[in-house]
């Protein structure tokens, strides 16, 4: 890291001396011919007061007033270089580079060897894109202060920006002559030599760094990277072998060896080094996470890599048992592979360590919902609401879970609270839909219908809403033509959904179109609904209406065996005919 004495500290000293000089001048008193003292120099006093006022205004951030005061100093003494320097800085801050340059040149007329004036001028010329002129100014400073590191760096950096790479190298070498071999300098020079296609000189810079710091493993790996980047794998391997003797457990070395063997196609060796790196606590977890992210997509259809990924995840959690991220990434892999019970364990551990990351909570809700652990979902969502009261998804999940637990009033209260936080149409539609389901449970049909209508205004092509709304209308035998139209649309949007097919068939049943109702309900059963009691009972109802009583009773009996049926199932079976009230 470069460290320099602040220019401000130099300026402070300069100003102190300047003010001391002024004070001395102001205190000088002359004597007349009789030896009597006369009044002090009022112009010097006026100049001093104006300068001090200007500095005060500048320190208070009153830049316009400070500039006015510095101009006042110049009106008293046009040769005051410090005032011109301070004005140049204030004007440069406003982007008036040309005006600032004119002022600093005037300040230099009063004091051509002033390092601070020269440094400011050099910086200003650089901002104006006049790099060569800027360098000439910096070189004047070096004649005055040959070991001024800040300016030597500026000269080298300016040559680099201007594209004069070899002159930049010369500049950095002058710095190196003062500070010795330095990582930042060596790597900068390495990059420049590579830009000039001089690999041998780039190699020399890193080898010089290694010679200066032979115990620093990272410099060896930089050299190995240089060889690999320039298609010299054998030379890179020689370096790796040396490093293994020095520091066989070095995490970054093992990462590089894993990559080296991967490119060579030696997969087992590559993975063994990768596992060693993962087991090393000195390798930061974020680097390991990047590796696992690359595994995430590659392992979906590759069982060997998938096995490796889970091995690495086990090593990761064992090596970083108190880092929540290790469990979160493990959980993500498990969710992807539909291993929800195991995923819940990992996300639970993650939340025990860190409850402050909302994306973890939202993933946890999805897992609990997938597992049907509704009570746990309500509790988790309630805790998340306490921690993140403006995250609407928590309210949605809590409301949905409460609805599943047959607590429609609580669900409505939760959903109403969360709905006010939503601004995105898709999520707002989910709130309206869930509220519609909850009001339907309470038999508050007008409110339920109103909620579904609001949801469809936001998304007219929401197949789930179209299906639910039309089904509930059919159960009430209300607006059946409208229900038929919505159900037909839901089936067009999702052609092979057995629930939607059953809804359409049931609407046709309510309309008395028993033949077509049978076709649609049989489609639903053929699409995975062969063990669905509701579908089997509906088909039995259709067969009954078509005069096939024995077939109807057979289907009703199958429906009853599933445990999913209406309250009329026993009566239907006993009397061999359809009842709905």
XYZ file of C-alpha atoms in Angstrom:
581
model
C 0.000 0.000 0.000
C 1.296 3.435 -0.887
C 1.502 5.948 1.964
C 2.386 9.568 1.530
C 2.625 12.648 3.693
C -0.521 14.672 3.122
C -0.187 17.742 0.933
C -2.555 19.420 3.386
C -0.010 19.026 6.177
C 2.661 20.683 4.042
C 0.254 23.459 3.166
C -0.576 23.948 6.843
C 3.110 24.455 7.611
C 3.461 26.833 4.667
C 0.467 28.861 5.782
C 1.736 28.977 9.360
C 5.046 30.415 8.148
C 3.245 32.801 5.839
C 0.965 34.060 8.597
C 3.904 34.313 10.959
C 5.606 36.499 8.390
C 2.542 38.644 8.011
C 2.143 38.931 11.757
C 5.760 40.039 12.083
C 5.250 42.609 9.348
C 2.072 43.862 10.959
C 3.875 44.306 14.255
C 6.767 46.250 12.749
C 6.777 49.889 13.809
C 8.861 52.657 12.310
C 10.340 55.652 14.085
C 10.249 59.253 12.923
C 13.221 61.645 12.973
C 12.609 62.319 16.669
C 12.598 58.594 17.495
C 8.823 58.296 18.050
C 6.957 55.107 16.915
C 4.400 55.462 14.070
C 1.239 53.454 13.187
C 1.680 49.852 11.835
C 1.298 48.929 8.083
C -2.511 48.801 7.633
C -2.359 47.139 4.164
C -0.493 44.158 5.601
C -3.016 43.916 8.389
C -5.930 44.113 5.918
C -4.336 41.370 3.774
C -3.847 39.115 6.775
C -7.407 39.521 8.059
C -8.922 38.878 4.619
C -6.815 35.708 4.224
C -7.787 34.371 7.624
C -11.463 35.094 6.904
C -11.155 33.275 3.573
C -9.638 30.195 5.251
C -12.386 30.251 7.867
C -15.159 30.362 5.223
C -13.508 27.562 3.277
C -13.315 25.350 6.393
C -17.026 25.997 7.003
C -17.847 24.880 3.454
C -18.837 28.389 2.289
C -16.889 28.146 -0.953
C -18.390 31.167 -2.718
C -17.693 33.434 0.256
C -14.190 31.952 0.612
C -13.454 32.742 -3.042
C -14.693 36.318 -2.569
C -12.370 36.744 0.424
C -9.366 35.346 -1.478
C -10.084 37.841 -4.270
C -10.136 40.501 -1.559
C -6.645 39.369 -0.507
C -5.456 39.756 -4.107
C -6.978 43.226 -4.354
C -4.727 44.210 -1.451
C -1.684 42.236 -2.630
C -1.792 40.926 -6.249
C 1.445 38.988 -5.630
C -0.031 36.748 -2.917
C 0.670 33.302 -4.417
C -1.056 31.345 -1.640
C -4.321 33.187 -2.264
C -4.093 32.396 -5.991
C -3.359 28.724 -5.169
C -6.399 28.486 -2.886
C -8.581 30.208 -5.493
C -7.317 27.827 -8.188
C -8.412 24.862 -6.061
C -11.864 26.330 -5.394
C -12.427 27.129 -9.067
C -11.175 23.700 -10.169
C -13.828 22.096 -7.940
C -16.447 23.876 -10.067
C -15.000 22.277 -13.214
C -13.440 25.525 -14.486
C -10.109 23.919 -15.380
C -8.796 26.610 -17.749
C -9.457 29.398 -15.235
C -7.875 27.321 -12.487
C -4.780 26.729 -14.641
C -4.377 30.461 -15.270
C -4.484 31.153 -11.522
C -1.944 28.449 -10.610
C 0.404 29.748 -13.322
C 0.150 33.208 -11.725
C 0.909 31.653 -8.336
C 4.000 29.978 -9.847
C 5.152 33.344 -11.193
C 5.502 34.428 -7.556
C 7.181 31.159 -6.440
C 8.390 28.933 -9.336
C 9.878 26.274 -7.013
C 6.763 25.772 -4.854
C 6.169 21.994 -4.845
C 2.497 22.329 -3.923
C 1.776 24.717 -6.795
C 3.629 22.465 -9.224
C 1.856 19.323 -8.000
C -1.553 20.955 -8.370
C -0.685 22.149 -11.869
C 0.488 18.665 -12.864
C -2.750 17.106 -11.616
C -4.801 19.747 -13.422
C -3.000 19.181 -16.730
C -3.640 15.449 -16.332
C -7.375 16.080 -15.919
C -7.258 18.169 -19.088
C -5.694 15.220 -20.925
C -2.352 16.998 -21.353
C -0.346 14.102 -19.987
C 3.052 14.956 -21.460
C 2.839 18.525 -20.144
C 1.717 17.104 -16.824
C 4.757 14.816 -16.699
C 7.112 17.739 -17.391
C 5.652 19.578 -14.408
C 6.036 16.513 -12.173
C 9.653 16.149 -13.324
C 10.345 19.700 -12.077
C 9.206 18.512 -8.631
C 11.566 15.523 -8.797
C 14.492 17.863 -9.477
C 13.574 19.633 -6.239
C 12.571 16.486 -4.286
C 14.189 13.430 -5.940
C 12.578 10.963 -3.490
C 8.999 12.237 -3.688
C 7.261 8.864 -4.053
C 3.818 10.269 -4.748
C 5.075 12.262 -7.714
C 7.241 9.407 -8.999
C 4.134 7.222 -9.034
C 2.211 9.950 -10.834
C 4.872 10.154 -13.537
C 4.832 6.379 -14.072
C 1.027 6.205 -14.026
C 0.820 9.073 -16.536
C 3.187 7.319 -18.933
C 1.070 4.185 -18.583
C -2.180 6.015 -19.335
C -0.591 7.707 -22.344
C 0.442 4.309 -23.734
C 4.190 4.819 -23.262
C 4.635 1.442 -21.581
C 8.415 1.222 -21.445
C 8.659 4.729 -19.979
C 6.058 3.662 -17.417
C 8.302 0.709 -16.520
C 11.239 3.123 -16.092
C 9.058 5.201 -13.796
C 8.042 2.239 -11.652
C 11.688 1.131 -11.484
C 12.595 4.523 -9.981
C 9.954 3.950 -7.301
C 11.268 0.429 -6.726
C 14.787 1.793 -6.275
C 13.491 3.697 -3.254
C 10.939 1.321 -1.706
C 12.495 -2.016 -2.723
C 10.703 -4.964 -4.346
C 6.972 -4.467 -3.815
C 4.022 -6.682 -4.778
C 1.952 -3.886 -6.267
C 4.859 -2.627 -8.358
C 5.941 -6.061 -9.552
C 2.436 -7.112 -10.628
C 1.891 -3.777 -12.360
C 5.126 -4.217 -14.303
C 4.239 -7.832 -15.094
C 0.979 -6.662 -16.683
C 2.787 -4.040 -18.744
C 5.370 -6.522 -20.025
C 2.574 -8.891 -21.014
C 0.916 -6.012 -22.863
C 4.196 -5.643 -24.747
C 4.285 -9.445 -25.401
C 7.528 -9.802 -23.410
C 6.808 -12.914 -21.400
C 10.407 -13.329 -20.220
C 10.393 -9.897 -18.594
C 6.965 -10.496 -17.034
C 8.351 -13.758 -15.642
C 11.402 -11.895 -14.298
C 9.189 -9.486 -12.321
C 7.385 -12.292 -10.515
C 10.562 -14.296 -9.938
C 12.135 -11.174 -8.431
C 9.119 -10.960 -6.118
C 9.569 -14.631 -5.128
C 13.284 -14.096 -4.466
C 12.460 -11.139 -2.209
C 9.738 -13.051 -0.325
C 10.513 -16.785 -0.692
C 8.012 -17.800 1.981
C 5.015 -16.139 0.302
C 3.206 -19.019 -1.452
C 0.827 -16.723 -3.319
C 3.657 -15.361 -5.477
C 4.475 -18.863 -6.702
C 0.848 -19.373 -7.689
C 0.903 -16.053 -9.571
C 3.900 -17.338 -11.523
C 2.125 -20.628 -12.216
C -0.938 -18.737 -13.446
C 1.326 -16.744 -15.757
C 2.696 -19.954 -17.260
C -0.740 -21.520 -17.649
C -2.191 -18.392 -19.242
C 0.607 -18.550 -21.810
C 0.159 -22.260 -22.585
C 3.165 -23.468 -20.586
C 1.514 -26.133 -18.383
C 4.735 -28.046 -17.698
C 6.467 -24.971 -16.295
C 3.359 -24.259 -14.222
C 3.477 -27.794 -12.836
C 7.134 -27.359 -11.857
C 6.105 -24.352 -9.794
C 3.236 -26.299 -8.198
C 5.653 -29.055 -7.201
C 7.918 -26.535 -5.470
C 4.983 -25.013 -3.629
C 3.745 -28.424 -2.474
C 7.090 -28.950 -0.755
C 6.853 -25.547 0.930
C 3.154 -25.535 1.863
C 1.304 -28.753 0.967
C -1.834 -27.653 2.810
C -2.092 -24.241 1.177
C -5.740 -23.829 0.142
C -5.136 -21.680 -2.935
C -2.452 -24.049 -4.175
C -4.905 -26.955 -3.905
C -7.527 -24.949 -5.791
C -5.054 -24.296 -8.598
C -3.943 -27.917 -8.710
C -7.579 -28.982 -8.903
C -8.040 -26.699 -11.887
C -4.748 -27.844 -13.461
C -5.684 -31.526 -13.307
C -9.252 -30.779 -14.471
C -7.875 -29.207 -17.651
C -5.532 -32.175 -18.124
C -8.528 -34.490 -17.851
C -7.331 -36.208 -14.666
C -10.696 -35.895 -12.940
C -10.038 -37.976 -9.835
C -6.855 -36.055 -8.999
C -8.641 -32.787 -9.651
C -11.463 -33.659 -7.270
C -9.096 -34.874 -4.543
C -7.312 -31.497 -4.527
C -10.639 -29.681 -4.603
C -11.800 -31.586 -1.516
C -8.540 -30.696 0.253
C -9.144 -27.045 -0.537
C -12.743 -27.248 0.731
C -11.550 -28.823 3.979
C -9.197 -25.910 4.599
C -10.687 -23.230 6.868
C -8.240 -20.675 5.469
C -9.982 -20.745 2.096
C -12.868 -18.309 2.396
C -16.366 -19.702 2.077
C -17.295 -17.337 -0.762
C -14.651 -18.909 -3.007
C -16.087 -22.325 -2.203
C -19.607 -21.073 -2.902
C -18.526 -19.988 -6.401
C -17.297 -23.515 -7.098
C -20.583 -25.001 -5.912
C -22.596 -22.567 -8.027
C -20.697 -23.831 -11.082
C -21.565 -27.386 -9.987
C -25.258 -26.493 -9.604
C -26.146 -26.466 -13.300
C -23.540 -29.053 -14.338
C -24.816 -31.672 -11.911
C -28.489 -31.708 -12.896
C -27.997 -34.516 -15.409
C -24.592 -35.865 -14.399
C -24.753 -38.399 -11.546
C -20.967 -38.446 -11.042
C -20.733 -34.680 -10.662
C -23.874 -34.692 -8.530
C -22.205 -37.137 -6.138
C -19.140 -34.899 -6.027
C -21.296 -31.865 -5.293
C -22.868 -33.548 -2.280
C -19.446 -34.643 -1.036
C -18.256 -31.045 -1.257
C -21.391 -29.842 0.527
C -20.714 -32.252 3.380
C -17.130 -31.003 3.618
C -18.322 -27.392 3.444
C -20.751 -27.702 6.366
C -18.195 -29.654 8.404
C -15.500 -27.035 7.762
C -17.760 -24.015 8.298
C -20.315 -25.256 10.855
C -21.103 -21.754 12.134
C -21.585 -20.097 8.751
C -25.242 -19.977 7.684
C -24.321 -19.790 3.991
C -22.961 -23.347 4.022
C -26.364 -24.752 5.016
C -28.262 -22.477 2.627
C -26.336 -23.657 -0.431
C -26.687 -27.300 0.726
C -30.430 -26.751 1.031
C -30.632 -25.254 -2.460
C -29.134 -28.401 -3.987
C -31.569 -30.581 -2.038
C -34.576 -28.512 -3.151
C -33.471 -28.780 -6.757
C -33.371 -32.567 -6.390
C -36.803 -32.694 -4.669
C -35.239 -33.858 -1.388
C -37.467 -31.538 0.623
C -37.252 -33.234 4.028
C -33.450 -33.027 3.985
C -33.645 -29.487 2.634
C -35.784 -28.499 5.588
C -33.041 -29.706 7.964
C -30.401 -27.617 6.211
C -32.519 -24.465 6.067
C -33.495 -24.894 9.723
C -29.796 -24.908 10.645
C -29.244 -21.880 8.440
C -32.017 -19.931 10.185
C -30.748 -20.931 13.613
C -27.470 -19.209 12.748
C -28.798 -16.236 10.797
C -32.401 -15.044 10.688
C -31.598 -11.807 8.869
C -31.700 -13.028 5.254
C -35.244 -12.972 3.920
C -34.598 -15.098 0.772
C -33.770 -17.988 3.130
C -37.146 -17.582 4.841
C -39.029 -17.534 1.542
C -37.297 -20.735 0.409
C -38.082 -22.300 3.791
C -41.792 -21.478 3.353
C -41.854 -23.214 -0.024
C -40.233 -26.329 1.478
C -42.704 -26.490 4.377
C -45.611 -26.044 1.979
C -44.244 -28.778 -0.276
C -43.961 -31.138 2.722
C -47.493 -30.305 3.848
C -46.168 -29.142 7.232
C -48.831 -26.503 7.549
C -48.589 -25.805 11.272
C -44.851 -25.249 10.938
C -45.466 -22.971 7.964
C -47.856 -20.780 9.969
C -45.330 -20.518 12.812
C -42.385 -19.768 10.496
C -44.311 -17.156 8.509
C -45.458 -15.492 11.740
C -41.840 -15.254 12.933
C -40.740 -13.835 9.591
C -43.509 -11.210 9.754
C -42.107 -10.063 13.097
C -38.627 -9.782 11.610
C -39.603 -8.430 8.178
C -42.993 -6.704 8.566
C -42.996 -5.287 5.019
C -42.283 -8.548 3.171
C -45.652 -9.471 1.688
C -44.770 -13.085 0.778
C -44.780 -14.051 4.480
C -48.395 -12.888 4.811
C -49.389 -14.771 1.666
C -47.851 -18.027 2.855
C -49.273 -17.658 6.354
C -52.728 -16.921 4.937
C -52.611 -19.895 2.559
C -51.505 -22.182 5.403
C -54.281 -20.926 7.675
C -56.767 -21.612 4.907
C -55.421 -25.169 4.569
C -55.918 -25.576 8.322
C -59.593 -24.550 7.908
C -59.084 -21.180 9.606
C -60.614 -18.941 6.934
C -61.262 -15.956 9.227
C -57.620 -15.860 10.336
C -56.540 -16.340 6.738
C -58.577 -13.341 5.604
C -57.144 -11.171 8.378
C -53.571 -12.179 7.450
C -54.130 -11.743 3.726
C -55.747 -8.321 4.200
C -52.693 -7.190 6.190
C -50.276 -8.355 3.527
C -52.256 -7.184 0.509
C -51.624 -3.531 1.346
C -47.870 -4.159 0.981
C -48.096 -5.532 -2.569
C -47.521 -3.501 -5.717
C -46.711 -6.184 -8.286
C -49.699 -7.517 -10.230
C -48.892 -11.268 -10.123
C -48.470 -11.351 -6.347
C -51.498 -9.101 -5.763
C -53.521 -11.548 -7.840
C -52.423 -14.373 -5.522
C -53.711 -12.425 -2.533
C -57.101 -11.817 -4.169
C -57.341 -15.485 -5.197
C -56.542 -16.783 -1.712
C -59.022 -14.355 -0.171
C -61.622 -15.592 -2.654
C -60.971 -19.167 -1.487
C -61.241 -18.090 2.162
C -64.540 -16.241 1.692
C -65.861 -19.255 -0.201
C -65.067 -21.427 2.837
C -67.162 -19.027 4.926
C -69.981 -19.212 2.325
C -69.692 -15.435 1.840
C -70.165 -15.904 -1.855
C -70.574 -12.309 -2.973
C -67.254 -11.395 -1.332
C -65.642 -14.515 -2.750
C -66.866 -13.712 -6.276
C -65.673 -10.125 -5.919
C -62.172 -11.306 -4.975
C -61.970 -13.626 -7.971
C -63.128 -10.827 -10.266
C -60.372 -8.578 -8.891
C -57.808 -11.338 -9.472
C -58.978 -11.802 -13.080
C -58.797 -8.052 -13.710
C -55.115 -8.244 -12.831
C -54.547 -11.403 -14.879
C -57.395 -12.518 -17.192
C -55.383 -15.619 -18.163
C -54.849 -17.012 -14.679
C -55.966 -20.589 -15.252
C -56.146 -21.433 -11.553
C -58.499 -18.533 -10.774
C -60.639 -19.288 -13.822
C -60.958 -22.901 -12.673
C -61.708 -22.199 -9.004
C -64.207 -19.446 -9.716
C -66.058 -21.522 -12.283
C -66.068 -24.604 -10.047
C -67.527 -22.758 -7.066
C -70.186 -21.232 -9.304
C -71.077 -24.713 -10.534
C -71.426 -26.018 -6.984
C -73.901 -23.202 -6.314
C -75.517 -23.704 -9.747
C -75.025 -19.990 -10.387
C -74.084 -18.284 -13.685
C -73.388 -21.649 -15.288
C -72.839 -20.242 -18.784
C -70.255 -17.809 -17.398
C -68.727 -20.702 -15.438
C -68.593 -22.821 -18.588
C -66.838 -20.037 -20.499
C -64.200 -19.540 -17.773
C -63.623 -23.282 -17.363
C -63.223 -23.749 -21.099
C -60.604 -20.988 -21.133
C -58.681 -22.587 -18.250
C -58.517 -25.849 -20.208
C -57.278 -24.024 -23.292
C -54.532 -22.438 -21.195
C -53.573 -25.773 -19.549
C -54.918 -28.604 -21.703
C -53.875 -31.615 -19.618
C -54.813 -30.515 -16.106
C -57.114 -33.159 -14.615
C -58.674 -30.748 -12.069
C -59.591 -28.279 -14.800
C -61.012 -31.062 -16.970
C -63.148 -32.300 -14.061
C -64.448 -28.766 -13.430
C -65.522 -28.412 -17.047
C -67.170 -31.843 -16.975
C -68.993 -30.954 -13.747
C -70.309 -27.695 -15.227
C -71.599 -29.637 -18.235
C -73.253 -32.032 -15.762
C -75.014 -29.099 -14.047
C -76.140 -27.882 -17.465
C -77.615 -31.333 -18.200
C -75.100 -32.210 -20.929
C -74.358 -35.645 -19.425
C -72.738 -37.252 -22.479
C -70.091 -34.534 -22.829
C -69.726 -34.347 -19.053
C -68.758 -38.024 -19.083
C -66.132 -37.435 -21.803
C -64.463 -34.621 -19.829
C -64.507 -36.359 -16.446
C -63.073 -39.525 -18.003
C -60.315 -37.336 -19.485
C -59.586 -36.036 -16.013
C -59.404 -39.560 -14.564
C -57.147 -40.655 -17.425
C -54.819 -37.732 -16.691
C -53.779 -39.059 -13.295
C -57.080 -38.875 -11.452
C -57.783 -42.595 -11.214
C -57.471 -42.516 -7.415
C -59.127 -39.147 -6.899
C -62.341 -39.686 -4.939
C -63.996 -36.446 -6.128
C -63.455 -37.333 -9.788
C -64.678 -40.916 -9.289
C -67.792 -39.698 -7.492
C -68.483 -37.162 -10.246
C -68.234 -39.881 -12.910
C -70.602 -42.031 -10.851
C -73.071 -39.104 -10.756
C -72.858 -38.815 -14.558
C -73.391 -42.579 -15.047
C -76.398 -42.397 -12.751
C -77.918 -39.626 -14.884
C -77.196 -41.672 -18.021
C -79.108 -44.603 -16.523
C -76.090 -46.787 -15.714
C -76.954 -47.405 -12.042
C -74.693 -50.400 -11.419
C -71.706 -48.607 -12.935
C -72.556 -45.548 -10.828
C -72.646 -47.554 -7.572
C -69.341 -49.190 -8.464
C -67.706 -45.769 -8.955
C -69.240 -44.356 -5.752
C -67.886 -47.299 -3.779
C -64.399 -46.657 -5.197
C -64.754 -42.977 -4.314
C -65.721 -43.844 -0.742
C -62.670 -46.100 -0.359
C -60.401 -43.119 -1.104
C -61.817 -41.099 1.814
C -62.388 -38.124 -0.484
C -66.107 -37.752 -1.241
C -69.270 -35.786 -0.568
C -71.603 -36.151 2.424
C -74.147 -37.934 0.188
C -71.968 -40.876 -0.814
C -73.601 -43.450 1.513
C -77.089 -42.460 0.457
C -76.115 -42.669 -3.215
C -74.678 -46.156 -2.741
C -77.644 -47.352 -0.664
C -80.353 -46.059 -2.987
C -78.402 -46.480 -6.248
C -79.121 -42.994 -7.535
C -77.747 -39.451 -7.533
C -78.415 -37.054 -4.614
C -76.993 -33.570 -4.015
C -79.262 -32.407 -1.173
